[in-house]
Short mmCIF file of C-alpha atoms in Angstrom, two decimals:
data_model
loop_
_atom_site.label_atom_id
_atom_site.label_comp_id
_atom_site.label_asym_id
_atom_site.label_seq_id
_atom_site.Cartn_x
_atom_site.Cartn_y
_atom_site.Cartn_z
CA MET W 1 195.96 80.26 121.25
CA ALA W 2 193.92 82.43 118.91
CA GLN W 3 191.72 84.98 120.63
CA PRO W 4 187.92 85.12 119.63
CA ARG W 5 187.07 88.02 117.40
CA LYS W 6 184.98 90.74 118.96
CA GLN W 7 181.95 92.08 117.03
CA SER W 8 182.42 95.62 115.96
CA GLY W 9 180.08 98.43 116.97
CA CYS W 10 178.96 98.82 113.33
CA ALA W 11 177.70 95.22 113.16
CA ILE W 12 175.70 95.60 116.35
CA ALA W 13 174.20 98.87 115.12
CA ALA W 14 173.24 97.21 111.83
CA ILE W 15 171.44 94.39 113.66
CA ILE W 16 169.53 96.88 115.83
CA VAL W 17 168.52 98.86 112.76
CA LEU W 18 167.27 95.69 111.03
CA VAL W 19 165.23 94.67 114.09
CA VAL W 20 163.69 98.15 114.33
CA LEU W 21 162.84 98.11 110.61
CA LEU W 22 161.26 94.67 110.95
CA VAL W 23 159.13 95.82 113.88
CA LEU W 24 158.07 98.96 112.02
CA THR W 25 157.20 96.97 108.89
CA CYS W 26 155.05 94.54 110.85
CA GLY W 27 153.31 97.37 112.68
CA ILE W 28 152.58 99.34 109.50
CA SER W 29 151.29 96.20 107.76
CA GLY W 30 148.96 95.47 110.69
CA ILE W 31 147.61 99.02 110.66
CA TYR W 32 147.08 98.88 106.87
CA ILE W 33 145.17 95.60 107.10
CA ALA W 34 142.99 96.93 109.91
CA VAL W 35 142.20 100.10 107.92
CA GLN W 36 141.30 98.06 104.82
CA ASN W 37 139.06 95.75 106.83
CA ASN W 38 137.33 98.76 108.35
CA LYS W 39 136.80 100.28 104.89
CA THR W 40 135.33 97.02 103.60
CA ALA W 41 132.96 96.77 106.56
CA THR W 42 131.88 100.40 106.07
CA MET W 43 131.30 99.81 102.36
CA ASN W 44 129.18 96.75 103.13
CA GLN W 45 127.14 98.70 105.68
CA ASP W 46 126.65 101.53 103.19
CA ALA W 47 125.60 99.08 100.49
CA THR W 48 123.08 97.45 102.85
CA ALA W 49 121.72 100.83 103.91
CA THR W 50 121.43 101.91 100.27
CA ALA W 51 119.58 98.71 99.40
CA ASP W 52 117.18 99.22 102.33
CA ASP W 53 116.60 102.84 101.27
CA ALA W 54 115.95 101.72 97.70
CA THR W 55 113.39 99.16 98.88
CA ALA W 56 111.61 101.74 101.03
CA THR W 57 111.65 104.24 98.17
CA ALA W 58 110.27 101.65 95.76
CA TYR W 59 107.21 101.21 97.99
CA ALA W 60 106.90 104.94 98.56
CA VAL W 61 106.77 105.79 94.83
CA GLN W 62 104.94 102.75 93.47
CA LEU W 63 102.91 103.62 90.43
CA THR W 64 99.54 102.25 89.48
CA PRO W 65 99.77 99.74 86.62
CA THR W 66 98.22 100.83 83.35
CA PRO W 67 94.59 99.79 83.69
CA TYR W 68 92.74 97.73 81.15
CA PRO W 69 90.79 99.32 79.64
CA PRO W 70 92.25 102.81 80.24
CA TYR W 71 90.16 105.05 82.47
CA THR W 72 90.25 108.38 84.23
CA GLU W 73 89.69 108.68 87.96
CA SER W 74 86.90 111.17 87.33
CA GLU W 75 84.78 108.24 86.13
CA SER W 76 84.53 106.03 89.22
CA PRO W 77 81.55 103.65 89.11
CA SER W 78 79.76 105.35 92.02
CA ARG W 79 80.45 108.81 90.58
CA ALA W 80 81.66 109.81 94.04
CA THR W 81 83.93 112.84 94.22
CA PHE W 82 87.55 112.11 95.00
CA SER W 83 88.66 113.52 98.34
CA GLU W 84 92.10 115.02 98.91
CA ALA W 85 91.71 114.43 102.66
CA ALA W 86 90.95 110.75 102.03
CA GLN W 87 94.05 110.43 99.83
CA GLN W 88 96.17 111.90 102.62
CA VAL W 89 94.81 109.32 105.09
CA ILE W 90 95.22 106.51 102.53
CA PRO W 91 98.20 107.71 100.46
CA THR W 92 98.38 104.59 98.29
CA ALA W 93 96.17 101.68 97.24
CA GLN W 94 97.39 99.08 94.75
CA LEU W 95 96.00 95.94 93.16
CA ALA W 96 98.31 92.91 93.31
CA ASN W 97 98.42 89.16 92.85
CA GLU W 98 99.57 88.69 96.47
CA VAL W 99 100.82 90.59 99.52
CA ASP W 100 103.86 89.98 101.69
CA SER W 101 104.07 89.50 105.47
CA GLN W 102 103.67 93.26 105.97
CA TYR W 103 100.63 93.35 103.63
CA ARG W 104 102.54 95.25 100.96
CA PRO W 105 101.84 94.36 97.30
CA VAL W 106 104.27 91.79 95.88
CA THR W 107 103.56 92.25 92.17
CA LEU W 108 101.29 95.02 90.92
CA GLN W 109 98.64 93.60 88.62
CA SER W 110 95.43 94.75 86.96
CA LYS W 111 94.63 91.70 84.78
CA PHE W 112 93.37 88.55 86.51
CA GLN W 113 91.90 85.16 85.69
CA SER W 114 88.48 83.95 86.86
CA SER W 115 88.74 82.45 90.38
CA GLN W 116 92.10 84.18 90.99
CA THR W 117 92.29 86.08 94.28
CA ILE W 118 92.60 89.83 93.77
CA TYR W 119 94.39 91.75 96.52
CA LEU W 120 93.96 95.45 97.25
CA SER W 121 96.88 96.63 99.41
CA TYR W 122 96.57 100.06 101.02
CA LYS W 123 98.80 102.23 103.20
CA TRP W 124 97.47 104.04 106.25
CA ALA W 125 98.99 107.35 107.42
CA GLN W 126 99.81 107.57 111.12
CA GLY W 127 97.84 110.17 113.06
CA SER W 128 94.55 109.40 111.32
CA THR W 129 91.58 107.44 112.64
CA GLY W 130 88.64 105.67 111.05
CA TYR W 131 88.00 102.80 108.68
CA VAL W 132 88.87 101.71 105.17
CA GLN W 133 86.01 100.53 103.01
CA THR W 134 86.24 98.84 99.59
CA ARG W 135 83.42 98.57 97.07
CA TRP W 136 83.89 96.03 94.27
CA TYR W 137 82.18 96.56 90.91
CA VAL W 138 81.57 94.22 87.95
CA ASN W 139 80.80 96.00 84.68
CA GLY W 140 79.76 99.09 86.64
CA GLU W 141 77.47 97.25 89.10
CA MET W 142 78.48 96.94 92.76
CA LYS W 143 78.81 93.26 93.75
CA ASP W 144 80.64 93.35 97.07
CA LYS W 145 81.52 95.68 99.94
CA ALA W 146 84.01 95.25 102.80
CA MET W 147 84.98 97.33 105.84
CA SER W 148 88.17 97.22 107.89
CA LYS W 149 88.28 97.18 111.67
CA TYR W 150 88.62 100.55 113.42
CA ILE W 151 92.09 102.02 112.87
CA ASN W 152 93.50 104.24 115.63
CA GLN W 153 95.83 107.23 115.41
CA TYR W 154 98.93 105.18 116.25
CA ALA W 155 98.54 102.77 113.35
CA ASP W 156 100.97 103.15 110.49
CA GLY W 157 101.63 100.76 107.65
CA TYR W 158 99.79 98.51 105.25
CA GLY W 159 96.54 96.60 105.26
CA TYR W 160 94.72 94.67 102.58
CA PHE W 161 91.42 93.38 101.24
CA SER W 162 90.93 90.47 98.89
CA ASP W 163 88.15 89.22 96.66
CA SER W 164 87.59 86.52 94.07
CA PHE W 165 85.00 86.43 91.32
CA SER W 166 84.78 82.69 90.73
CA THR W 167 81.00 82.87 90.31
CA TYR W 168 81.40 85.09 87.27
CA ASP W 169 82.97 82.73 84.76
CA ILE W 170 83.01 85.39 82.10
CA THR W 171 85.35 88.11 80.94
CA PHE W 172 84.44 91.44 82.51
CA GLN W 173 85.75 94.79 83.63
CA GLY W 174 85.92 95.48 87.34
CA THR W 175 86.74 98.37 89.64
CA VAL W 176 87.41 98.59 93.35
CA GLU W 177 86.76 101.90 95.09
CA VAL W 178 88.69 102.68 98.27
CA PHE W 179 87.03 104.94 100.82
CA TRP W 180 88.23 106.51 104.05
CA CYS W 181 85.33 106.39 106.53
CA GLN W 182 85.29 108.39 109.73
CA ASP W 183 82.51 106.23 111.19
CA ALA W 184 81.36 102.63 110.88
CA GLY W 185 78.41 103.63 108.71
CA CYS W 186 80.73 105.51 106.33
CA THR W 187 78.45 108.54 106.43
CA HIS W 188 81.51 110.80 106.75
CA GLY W 189 84.76 110.44 104.85
CA GLY W 190 85.53 110.33 101.16
CA LEU W 191 86.69 108.40 98.11
CA ALA W 192 90.46 108.04 98.02
CA TRP W 193 91.09 105.77 95.02
CA ALA W 194 89.38 103.80 92.26
CA ARG W 195 91.41 100.93 90.83
CA PRO W 196 90.21 99.26 87.61
CA PHE W 197 90.96 95.65 86.70
CA SER W 198 89.89 93.02 84.20
CA VAL W 199 88.97 89.39 84.80
CA THR W 200 89.25 86.85 81.98
CA ALA W 201 87.28 83.60 82.00
CA SER W 202 89.64 80.72 82.72
#
C-alpha cells in the first residue's frame, strides 16, 4: 500500500508566513481606517469651531449701514456730546428689521416703510451698571423716548428697543439716539450713538 505523503517543513513555513501577513494586513488596515476617521472628525470639529468663530466675529465687527441721508455723528438731533465712556458701556447699537432670540440684529437696515417696526439692537458690556435710553426723532423733533430696566454688573449681551411710526404716513428722516444713563432720571451718563433712518410712506 502507498504511504501518505508528509508535508515538508517549507510548506508549513509558507503557510505560517501567509497567516502572519494576513493578520498584519488586517491590523494595519484597521489602524489606517481608525486614523482616517479620527482625522475626519477633527476636521469637522475644526470646521464647526471656525464657523462659530466667524459668526461671533461677524457680530463683533458689524458696521453701521450707510445712512440715508448721509450724516456725521457730530450732528445728533439733541446736539448732545458723544461720550467715550458711554460707548464703552454700549459698544454697539444697530438698526434692523428684526432681532433674533438673543436680541441681536438679523438684517441691518436704515430704510423703512411707514408702519414697519424699527428695531434698535444694542450690546451691553459686562461690569457696567445703569440703564439704556433711546430718544426717537422725526425730522429733528423728538417724538418718543424709552428707558430699559436697570442693568446690573453681571449682565452681558444684547437688548433691544422697537418703535413704529404708523401715525406719520409721510416720508421723513428719523434718528434714534442711544444714551447710557447711570440713574433712572438719566441725569448722569452720556450719548453713545445716534443712528439715522428714513421712513417712506407706504
